[in-house]
mmCIF file of C-alpha atoms in Angstrom:
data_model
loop_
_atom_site.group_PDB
_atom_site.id
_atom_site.type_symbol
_atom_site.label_atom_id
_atom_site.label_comp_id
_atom_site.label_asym_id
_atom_site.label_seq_id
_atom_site.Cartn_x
_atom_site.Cartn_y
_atom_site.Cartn_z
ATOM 1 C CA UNK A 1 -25.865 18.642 -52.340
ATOM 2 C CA UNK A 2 -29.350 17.668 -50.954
ATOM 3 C CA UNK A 3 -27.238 15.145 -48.589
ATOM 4 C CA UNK A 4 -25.607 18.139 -46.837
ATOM 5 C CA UNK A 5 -28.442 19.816 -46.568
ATOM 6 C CA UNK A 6 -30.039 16.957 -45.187
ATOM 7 C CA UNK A 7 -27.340 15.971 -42.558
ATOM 8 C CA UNK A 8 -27.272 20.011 -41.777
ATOM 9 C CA UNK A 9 -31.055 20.114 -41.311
ATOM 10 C CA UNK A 10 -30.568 16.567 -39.041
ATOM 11 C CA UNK A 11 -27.565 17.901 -37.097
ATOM 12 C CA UNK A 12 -29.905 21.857 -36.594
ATOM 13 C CA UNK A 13 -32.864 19.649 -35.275
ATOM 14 C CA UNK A 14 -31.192 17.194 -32.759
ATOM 15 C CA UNK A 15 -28.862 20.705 -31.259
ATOM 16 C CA UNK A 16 -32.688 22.083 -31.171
ATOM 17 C CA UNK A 17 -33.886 19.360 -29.340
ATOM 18 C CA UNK A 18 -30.950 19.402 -26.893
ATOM 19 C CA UNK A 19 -31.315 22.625 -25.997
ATOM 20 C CA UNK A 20 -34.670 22.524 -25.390
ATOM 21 C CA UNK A 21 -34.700 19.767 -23.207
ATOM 22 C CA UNK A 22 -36.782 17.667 -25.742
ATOM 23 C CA UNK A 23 -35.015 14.780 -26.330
ATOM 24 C CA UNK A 24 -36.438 11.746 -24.975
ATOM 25 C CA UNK A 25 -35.224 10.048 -21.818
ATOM 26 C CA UNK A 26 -35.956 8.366 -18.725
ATOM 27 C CA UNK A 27 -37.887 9.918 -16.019
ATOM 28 C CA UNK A 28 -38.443 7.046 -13.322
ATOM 29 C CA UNK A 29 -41.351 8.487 -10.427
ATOM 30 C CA UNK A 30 -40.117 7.446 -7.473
ATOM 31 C CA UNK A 31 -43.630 6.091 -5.649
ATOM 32 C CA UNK A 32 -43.002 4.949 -2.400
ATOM 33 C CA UNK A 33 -43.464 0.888 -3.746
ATOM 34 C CA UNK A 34 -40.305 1.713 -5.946
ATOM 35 C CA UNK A 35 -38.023 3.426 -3.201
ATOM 36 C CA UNK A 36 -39.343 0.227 -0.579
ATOM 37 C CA UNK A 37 -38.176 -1.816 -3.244
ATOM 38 C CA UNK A 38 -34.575 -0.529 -4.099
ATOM 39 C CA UNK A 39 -34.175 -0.287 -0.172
ATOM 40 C CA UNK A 40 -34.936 -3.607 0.147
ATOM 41 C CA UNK A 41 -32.750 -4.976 -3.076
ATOM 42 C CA UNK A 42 -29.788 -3.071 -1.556
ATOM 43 C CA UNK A 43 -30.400 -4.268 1.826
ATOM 44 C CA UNK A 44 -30.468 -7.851 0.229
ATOM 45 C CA UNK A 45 -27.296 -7.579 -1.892
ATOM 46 C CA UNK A 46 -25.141 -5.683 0.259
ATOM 47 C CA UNK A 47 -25.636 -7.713 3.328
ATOM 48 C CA UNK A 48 -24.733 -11.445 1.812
ATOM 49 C CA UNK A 49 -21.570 -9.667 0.353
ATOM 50 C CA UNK A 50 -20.374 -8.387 3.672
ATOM 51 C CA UNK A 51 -20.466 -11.164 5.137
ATOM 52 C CA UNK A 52 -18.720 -13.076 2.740
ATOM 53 C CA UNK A 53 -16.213 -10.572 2.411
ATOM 54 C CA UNK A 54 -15.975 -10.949 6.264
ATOM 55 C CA UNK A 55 -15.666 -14.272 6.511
ATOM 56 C CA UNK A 56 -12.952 -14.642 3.847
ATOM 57 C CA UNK A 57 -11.036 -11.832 6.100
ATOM 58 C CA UNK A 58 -11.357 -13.761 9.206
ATOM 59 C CA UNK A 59 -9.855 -16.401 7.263
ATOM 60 C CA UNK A 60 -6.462 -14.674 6.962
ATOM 61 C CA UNK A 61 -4.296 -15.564 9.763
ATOM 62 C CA UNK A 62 -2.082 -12.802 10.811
ATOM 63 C CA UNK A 63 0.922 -12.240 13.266
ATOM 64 C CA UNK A 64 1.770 -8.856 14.099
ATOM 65 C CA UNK A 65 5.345 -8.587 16.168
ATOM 66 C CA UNK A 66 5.824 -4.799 17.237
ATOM 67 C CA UNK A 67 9.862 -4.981 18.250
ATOM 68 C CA UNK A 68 11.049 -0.956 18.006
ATOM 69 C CA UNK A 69 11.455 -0.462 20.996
ATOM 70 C CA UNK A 70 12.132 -4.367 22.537
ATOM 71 C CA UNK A 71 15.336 -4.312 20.473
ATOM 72 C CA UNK A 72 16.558 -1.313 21.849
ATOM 73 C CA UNK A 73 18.783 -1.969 24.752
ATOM 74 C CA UNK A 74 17.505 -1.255 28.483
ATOM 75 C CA UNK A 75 20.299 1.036 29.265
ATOM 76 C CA UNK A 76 19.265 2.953 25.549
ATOM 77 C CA UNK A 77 15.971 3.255 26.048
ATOM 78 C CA UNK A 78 16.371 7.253 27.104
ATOM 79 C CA UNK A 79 17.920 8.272 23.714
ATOM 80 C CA UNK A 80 16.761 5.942 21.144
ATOM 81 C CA UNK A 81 17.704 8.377 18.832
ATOM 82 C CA UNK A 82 21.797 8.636 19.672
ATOM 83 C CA UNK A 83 21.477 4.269 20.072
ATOM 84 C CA UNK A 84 19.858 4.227 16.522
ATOM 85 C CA UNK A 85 22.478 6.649 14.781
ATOM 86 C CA UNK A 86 25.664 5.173 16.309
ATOM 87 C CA UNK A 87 26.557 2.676 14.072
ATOM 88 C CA UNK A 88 29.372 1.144 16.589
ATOM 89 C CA UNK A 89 26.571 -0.383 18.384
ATOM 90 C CA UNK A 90 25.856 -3.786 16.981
ATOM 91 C CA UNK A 91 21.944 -3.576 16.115
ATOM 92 C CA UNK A 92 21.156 -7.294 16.158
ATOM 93 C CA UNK A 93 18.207 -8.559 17.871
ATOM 94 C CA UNK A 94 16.592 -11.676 18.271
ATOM 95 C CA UNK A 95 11.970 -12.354 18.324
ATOM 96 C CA UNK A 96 9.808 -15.001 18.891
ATOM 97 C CA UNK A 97 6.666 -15.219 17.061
ATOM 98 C CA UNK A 98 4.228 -18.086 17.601
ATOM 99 C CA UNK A 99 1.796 -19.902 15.419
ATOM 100 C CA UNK A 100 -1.549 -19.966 16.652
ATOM 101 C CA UNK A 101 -3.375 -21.246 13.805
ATOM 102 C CA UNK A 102 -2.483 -23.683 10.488
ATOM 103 C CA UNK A 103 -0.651 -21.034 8.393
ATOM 104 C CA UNK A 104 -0.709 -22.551 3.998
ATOM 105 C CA UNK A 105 2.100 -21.160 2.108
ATOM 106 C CA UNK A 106 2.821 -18.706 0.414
ATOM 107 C CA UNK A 107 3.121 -16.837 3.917
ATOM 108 C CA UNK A 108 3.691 -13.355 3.116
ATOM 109 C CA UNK A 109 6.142 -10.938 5.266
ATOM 110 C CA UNK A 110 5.239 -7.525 5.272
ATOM 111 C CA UNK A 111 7.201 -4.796 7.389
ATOM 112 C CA UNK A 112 4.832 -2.164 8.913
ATOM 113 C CA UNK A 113 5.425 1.651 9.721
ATOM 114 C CA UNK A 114 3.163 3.476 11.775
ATOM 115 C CA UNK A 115 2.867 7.715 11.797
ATOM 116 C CA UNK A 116 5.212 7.742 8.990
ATOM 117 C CA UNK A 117 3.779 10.597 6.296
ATOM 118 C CA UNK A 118 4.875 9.205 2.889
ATOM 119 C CA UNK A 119 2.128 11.395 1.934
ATOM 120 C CA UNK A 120 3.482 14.451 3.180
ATOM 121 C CA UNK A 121 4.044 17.131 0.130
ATOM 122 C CA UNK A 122 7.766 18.060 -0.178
ATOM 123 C CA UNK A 123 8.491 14.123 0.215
ATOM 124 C CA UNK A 124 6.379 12.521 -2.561
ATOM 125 C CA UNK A 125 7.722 15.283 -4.644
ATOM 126 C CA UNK A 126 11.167 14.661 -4.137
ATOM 127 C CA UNK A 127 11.950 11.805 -6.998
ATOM 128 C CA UNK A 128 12.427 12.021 -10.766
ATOM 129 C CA UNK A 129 11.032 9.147 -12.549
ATOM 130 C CA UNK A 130 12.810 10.120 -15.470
ATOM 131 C CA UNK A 131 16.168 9.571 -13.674
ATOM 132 C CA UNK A 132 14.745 6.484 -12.598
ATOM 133 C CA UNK A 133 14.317 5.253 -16.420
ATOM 134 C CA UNK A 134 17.284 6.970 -17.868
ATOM 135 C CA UNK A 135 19.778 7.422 -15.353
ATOM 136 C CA UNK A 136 22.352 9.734 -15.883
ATOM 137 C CA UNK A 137 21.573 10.419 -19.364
ATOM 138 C CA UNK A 138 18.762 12.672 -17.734
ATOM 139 C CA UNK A 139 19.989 15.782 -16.238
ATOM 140 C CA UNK A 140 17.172 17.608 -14.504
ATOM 141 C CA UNK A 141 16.733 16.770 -11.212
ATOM 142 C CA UNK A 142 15.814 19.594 -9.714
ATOM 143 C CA UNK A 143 12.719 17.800 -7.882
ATOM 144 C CA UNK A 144 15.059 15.736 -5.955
ATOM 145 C CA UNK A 145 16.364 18.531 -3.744
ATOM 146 C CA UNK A 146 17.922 18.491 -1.430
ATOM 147 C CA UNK A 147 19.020 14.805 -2.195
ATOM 148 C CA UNK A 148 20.125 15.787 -5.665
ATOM 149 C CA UNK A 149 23.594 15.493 -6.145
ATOM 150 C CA UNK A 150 26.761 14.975 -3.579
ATOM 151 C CA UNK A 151 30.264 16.758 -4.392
ATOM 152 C CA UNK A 152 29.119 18.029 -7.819
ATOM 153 C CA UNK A 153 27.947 14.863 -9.040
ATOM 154 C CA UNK A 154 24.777 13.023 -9.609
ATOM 155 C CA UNK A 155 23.272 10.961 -7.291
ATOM 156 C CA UNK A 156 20.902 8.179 -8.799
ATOM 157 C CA UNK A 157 18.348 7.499 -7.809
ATOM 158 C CA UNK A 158 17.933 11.019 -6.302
ATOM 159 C CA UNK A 159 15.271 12.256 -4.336
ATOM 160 C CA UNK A 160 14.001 11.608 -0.313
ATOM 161 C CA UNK A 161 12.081 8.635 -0.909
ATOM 162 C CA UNK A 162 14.854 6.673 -2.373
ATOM 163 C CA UNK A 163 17.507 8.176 0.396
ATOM 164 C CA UNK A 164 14.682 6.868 3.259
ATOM 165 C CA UNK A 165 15.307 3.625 1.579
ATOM 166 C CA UNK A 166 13.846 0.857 4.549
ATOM 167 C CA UNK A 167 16.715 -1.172 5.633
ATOM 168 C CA UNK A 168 15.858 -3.493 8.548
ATOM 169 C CA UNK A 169 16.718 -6.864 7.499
ATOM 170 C CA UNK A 170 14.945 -10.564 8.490
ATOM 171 C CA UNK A 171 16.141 -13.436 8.796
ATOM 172 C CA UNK A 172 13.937 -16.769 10.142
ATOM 173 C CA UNK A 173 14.586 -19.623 11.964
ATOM 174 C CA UNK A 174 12.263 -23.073 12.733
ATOM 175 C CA UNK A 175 13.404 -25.698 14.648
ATOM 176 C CA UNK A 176 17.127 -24.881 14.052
ATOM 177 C CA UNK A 177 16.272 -24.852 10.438
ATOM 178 C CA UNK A 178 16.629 -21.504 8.541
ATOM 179 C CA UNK A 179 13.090 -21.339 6.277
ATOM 180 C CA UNK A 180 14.297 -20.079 2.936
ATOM 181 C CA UNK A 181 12.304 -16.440 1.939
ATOM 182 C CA UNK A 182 11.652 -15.496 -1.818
ATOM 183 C CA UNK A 183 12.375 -12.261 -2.131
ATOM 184 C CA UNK A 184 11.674 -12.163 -5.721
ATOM 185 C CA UNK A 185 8.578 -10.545 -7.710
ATOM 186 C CA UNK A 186 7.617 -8.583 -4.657
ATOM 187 C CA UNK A 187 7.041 -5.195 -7.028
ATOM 188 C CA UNK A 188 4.650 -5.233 -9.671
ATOM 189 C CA UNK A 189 5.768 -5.879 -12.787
ATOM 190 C CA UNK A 190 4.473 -2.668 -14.446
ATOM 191 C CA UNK A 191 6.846 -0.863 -12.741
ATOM 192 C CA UNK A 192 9.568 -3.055 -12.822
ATOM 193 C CA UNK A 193 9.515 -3.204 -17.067
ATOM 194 C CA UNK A 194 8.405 0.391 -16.989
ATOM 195 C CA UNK A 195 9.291 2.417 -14.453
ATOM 196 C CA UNK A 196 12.995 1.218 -13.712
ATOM 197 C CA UNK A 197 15.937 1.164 -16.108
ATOM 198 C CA UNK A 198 17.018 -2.042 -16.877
ATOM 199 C CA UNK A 199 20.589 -0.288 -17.592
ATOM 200 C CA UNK A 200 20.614 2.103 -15.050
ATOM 201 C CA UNK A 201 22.551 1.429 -12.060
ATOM 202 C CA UNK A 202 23.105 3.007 -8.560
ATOM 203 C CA UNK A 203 25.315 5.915 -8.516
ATOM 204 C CA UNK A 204 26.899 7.949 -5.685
ATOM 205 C CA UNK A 205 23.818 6.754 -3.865
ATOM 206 C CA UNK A 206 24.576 7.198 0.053
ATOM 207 C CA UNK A 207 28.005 8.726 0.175
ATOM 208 C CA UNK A 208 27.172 12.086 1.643
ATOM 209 C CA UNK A 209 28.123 12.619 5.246
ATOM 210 C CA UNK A 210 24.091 12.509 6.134
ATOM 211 C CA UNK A 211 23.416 8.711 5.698
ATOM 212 C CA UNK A 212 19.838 8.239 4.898
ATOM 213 C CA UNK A 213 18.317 4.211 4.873
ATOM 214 C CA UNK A 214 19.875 1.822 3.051
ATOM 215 C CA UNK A 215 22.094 0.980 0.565
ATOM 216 C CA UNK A 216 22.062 -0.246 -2.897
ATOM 217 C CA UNK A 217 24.330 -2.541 -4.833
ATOM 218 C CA UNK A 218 25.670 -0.672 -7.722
ATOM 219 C CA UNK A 219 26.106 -3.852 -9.898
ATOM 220 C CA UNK A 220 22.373 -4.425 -9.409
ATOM 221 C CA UNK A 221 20.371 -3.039 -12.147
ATOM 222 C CA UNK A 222 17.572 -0.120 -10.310
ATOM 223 C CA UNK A 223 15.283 -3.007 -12.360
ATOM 224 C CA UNK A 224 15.990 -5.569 -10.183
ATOM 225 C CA UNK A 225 16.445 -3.431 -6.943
ATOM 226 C CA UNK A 226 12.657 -4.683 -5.936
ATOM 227 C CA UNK A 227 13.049 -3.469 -1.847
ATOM 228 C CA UNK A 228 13.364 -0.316 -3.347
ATOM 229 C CA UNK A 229 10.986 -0.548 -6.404
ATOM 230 C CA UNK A 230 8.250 -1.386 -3.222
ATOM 231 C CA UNK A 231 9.880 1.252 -1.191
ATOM 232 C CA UNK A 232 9.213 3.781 -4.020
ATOM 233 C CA UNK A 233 5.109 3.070 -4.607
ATOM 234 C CA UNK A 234 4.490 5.493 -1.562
ATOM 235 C CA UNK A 235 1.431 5.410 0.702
ATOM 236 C CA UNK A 236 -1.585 7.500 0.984
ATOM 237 C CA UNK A 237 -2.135 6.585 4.544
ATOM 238 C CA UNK A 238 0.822 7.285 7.824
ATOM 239 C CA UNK A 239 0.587 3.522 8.401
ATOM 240 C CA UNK A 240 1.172 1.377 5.832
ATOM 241 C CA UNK A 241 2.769 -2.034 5.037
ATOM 242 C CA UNK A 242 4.952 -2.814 2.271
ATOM 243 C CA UNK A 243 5.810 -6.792 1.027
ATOM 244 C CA UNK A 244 9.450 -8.027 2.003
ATOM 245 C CA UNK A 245 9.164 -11.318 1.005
ATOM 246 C CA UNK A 246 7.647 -14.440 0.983
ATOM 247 C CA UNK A 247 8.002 -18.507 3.143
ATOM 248 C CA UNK A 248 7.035 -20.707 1.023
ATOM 249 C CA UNK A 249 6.506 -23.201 3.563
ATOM 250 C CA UNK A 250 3.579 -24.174 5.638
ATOM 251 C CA UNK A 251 3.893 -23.294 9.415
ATOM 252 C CA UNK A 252 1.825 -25.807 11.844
ATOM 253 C CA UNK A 253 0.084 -24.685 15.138
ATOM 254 C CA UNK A 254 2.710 -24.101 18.114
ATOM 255 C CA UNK A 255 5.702 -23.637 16.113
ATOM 256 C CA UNK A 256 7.952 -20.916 17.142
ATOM 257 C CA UNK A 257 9.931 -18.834 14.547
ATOM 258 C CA UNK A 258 12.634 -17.027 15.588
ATOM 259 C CA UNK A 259 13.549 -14.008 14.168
ATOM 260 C CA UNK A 260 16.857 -13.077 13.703
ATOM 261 C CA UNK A 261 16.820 -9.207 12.945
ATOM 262 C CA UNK A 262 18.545 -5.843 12.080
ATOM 263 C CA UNK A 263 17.420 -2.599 13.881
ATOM 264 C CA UNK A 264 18.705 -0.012 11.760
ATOM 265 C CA UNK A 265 15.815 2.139 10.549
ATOM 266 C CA UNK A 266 15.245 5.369 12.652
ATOM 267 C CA UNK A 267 11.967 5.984 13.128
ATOM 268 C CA UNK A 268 12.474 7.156 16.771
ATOM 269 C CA UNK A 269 13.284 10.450 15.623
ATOM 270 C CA UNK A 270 9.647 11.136 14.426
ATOM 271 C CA UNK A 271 7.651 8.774 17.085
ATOM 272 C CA UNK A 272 7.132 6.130 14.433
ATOM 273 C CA UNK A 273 6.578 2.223 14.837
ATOM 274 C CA UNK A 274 7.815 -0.480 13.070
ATOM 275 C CA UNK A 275 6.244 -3.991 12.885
ATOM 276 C CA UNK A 276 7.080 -7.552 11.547
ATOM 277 C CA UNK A 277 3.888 -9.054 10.056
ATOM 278 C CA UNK A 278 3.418 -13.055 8.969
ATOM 279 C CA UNK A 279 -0.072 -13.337 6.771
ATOM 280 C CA UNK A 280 -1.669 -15.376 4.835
ATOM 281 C CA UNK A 281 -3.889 -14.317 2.141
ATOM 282 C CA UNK A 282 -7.360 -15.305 0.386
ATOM 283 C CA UNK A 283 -9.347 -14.628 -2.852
ATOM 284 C CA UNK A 284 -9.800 -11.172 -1.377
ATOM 285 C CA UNK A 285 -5.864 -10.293 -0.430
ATOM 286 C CA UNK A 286 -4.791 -9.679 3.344
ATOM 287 C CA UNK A 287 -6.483 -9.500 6.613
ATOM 288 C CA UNK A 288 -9.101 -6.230 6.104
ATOM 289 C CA UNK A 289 -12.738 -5.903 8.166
ATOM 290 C CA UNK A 290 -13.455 -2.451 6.217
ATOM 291 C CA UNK A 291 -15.037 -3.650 3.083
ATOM 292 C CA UNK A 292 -17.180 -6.041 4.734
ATOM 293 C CA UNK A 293 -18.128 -4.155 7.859
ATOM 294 C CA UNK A 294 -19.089 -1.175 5.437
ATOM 295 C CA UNK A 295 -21.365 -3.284 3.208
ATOM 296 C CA UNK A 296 -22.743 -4.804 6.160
ATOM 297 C CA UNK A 297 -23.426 -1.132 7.252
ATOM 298 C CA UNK A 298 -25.078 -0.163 4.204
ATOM 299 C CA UNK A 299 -27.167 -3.021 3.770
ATOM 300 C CA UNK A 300 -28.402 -2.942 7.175
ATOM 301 C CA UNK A 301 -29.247 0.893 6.838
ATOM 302 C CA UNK A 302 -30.746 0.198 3.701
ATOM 303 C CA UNK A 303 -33.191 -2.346 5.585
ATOM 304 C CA UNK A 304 -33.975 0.108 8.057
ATOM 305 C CA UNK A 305 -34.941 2.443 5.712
ATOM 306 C CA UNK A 306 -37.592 0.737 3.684
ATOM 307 C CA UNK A 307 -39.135 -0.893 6.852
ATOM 308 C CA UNK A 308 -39.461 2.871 8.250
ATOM 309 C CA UNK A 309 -40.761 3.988 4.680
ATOM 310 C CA UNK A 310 -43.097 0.653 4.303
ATOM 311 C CA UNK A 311 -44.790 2.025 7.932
ATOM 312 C CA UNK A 312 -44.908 5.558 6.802
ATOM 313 C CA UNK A 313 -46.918 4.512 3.338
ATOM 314 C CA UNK A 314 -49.304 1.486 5.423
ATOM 315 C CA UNK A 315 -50.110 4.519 7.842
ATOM 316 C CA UNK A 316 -50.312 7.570 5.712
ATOM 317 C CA UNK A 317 -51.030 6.782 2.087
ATOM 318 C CA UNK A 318 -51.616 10.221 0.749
#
């Protein structure tokens, strides 16, 4: 009995304290030697780091091939739109990218869409991950309008970002050779054993007379459907790249690899780009200044900043 009261009378006095604002903590007086001093210890961590971070970005070697419109055919080029939607028009086209610099496998291949809102509301909301996971066997899929089901039966997977489904194909040649591309393990894995059925397979996907992007093998588990598993992870930004593959091969300086390619994905319709990039990576990922520029910023500003407030205190102490 005295223990309750006890453990009461301990839990009454530390609310008491609380309340009151009496409980002991740290009140650090900023004097103008401490805020000199965390100026300057930002200004001296943040700067080293951007530059490291920049230099192991400049190390990335990048090829960026823009070929949307280049593979449209002169006599095309007024309506891109009817060239791109009339499927009796062979879409083949042939680039040439060139290797500036030593590129060490793996070389990643990345295709790149510019002004393309995979952000945009009504489309990130048009998908149902439990379809996804269960396939038929879940019947609500009222997000996925108005790609939900096709004469009275279900489409899987349903939804707009599955039915947008990129569909320009690669293929590349050097020297005559054909360099092989690994197209496996180009999701992440979480959502590959978690996201996707392993026994759910594509069903009356594409058969409507509006034909979306691509097409899916319906022997293919959605598991192992990884263009689409990347296709599905949508982007926050209206350009964005998404992995296609990989060349595990080393490229040297001056060769030429040809790409043999399909132009089938409309994005004339909206004013949208599509690019081919080749890159390399490092211990920080792909080719990106941002991180490094902005600690670079902040580190400089912090600099700034205690040499204006170490003038201010020399000339007025007070």
């Amino acid at each position: 009995m005295d223990t309750d009261r006890e453990r009461h009378s301990a839990r009454e006095t530390a609310f008491y304290l609380f309340t009151q604002q009496s409980l002991p903590a740290c009140k650090p007086v900023l004097t103008p030697g401490w805020v000199i001093a965390i100026f300057l210890f930002m200004g001296v961590i943040f700067i080293p780091v951007g530059l490291v971070t920049l230099r192991a970005s400049h190390c990335v070697v990048e090829i960026v091939d823009r070929y949307d419109i280049d593979c449209v055919p002169e006599s095309s080029r007024m309506d891109k739109v009817s060239y791109i939607r009339d499927d009796s028009i062979p879409k083949n086209c042939s680039r040439f990218m060139k290797v500036h610099k030593y590129m060490k496998a793996p070389i990643y291949i990345y295709y790149q869409l510019d002004n393309y809102y995979q952000n945009h509301r009504r489309y990130v909301k048009s998908r149902s991950d439990k379809q996804l996971l269960d396939g038929q066997k879940y019947h609500d899929t009222s997000s996925c309008q108005p790609v939900e089901s096709n004469n009275n039966r279900p489409i899987v997977p349903c939804g707009l970002i599955a039915w947008s489904l990129f569909n320009d194909t690669f293929e590349f040649i050097r020297e005559g050779a054909e360099l092989k591309v690994n197209r496996k393990n180009i999701a992440w894995k979480s959502d590959r054993g978690h996201k996707f059925g392993k026994n759910v397979y594509p069903f009356n996907f594409q058969n409507g007379t509006l034909i979306g992007g691509g097409k899916l093998n319906p022997e293919i588990p959605l598991s192992d459907q990884e263009d689409l598993i990347v296709w599905m992870r949508t982007s926050a930004l209206p350009s964005f790249r998404k992995l296609y593959g990989r060349i595990e091969e080393d490229l040297d300086v001056d060769d030429v690899v040809v790409v043999n390619l399909t132009n089938n994905y409309n994005t004339y319709s909206f004013g949208g780009k599509k690019k081919l990039v080749l890159s390399t990576s490092s211990w920080l990922g792909g080719k990106n200044d941002f991180l490094g520029h902005a600690c670079v910023f902040v580190g400089c500003s912090s600099l700034t900043l205690a040499i204006i407030f170490m003038l201010l205190h020399v000339k007025y102490r007070r």
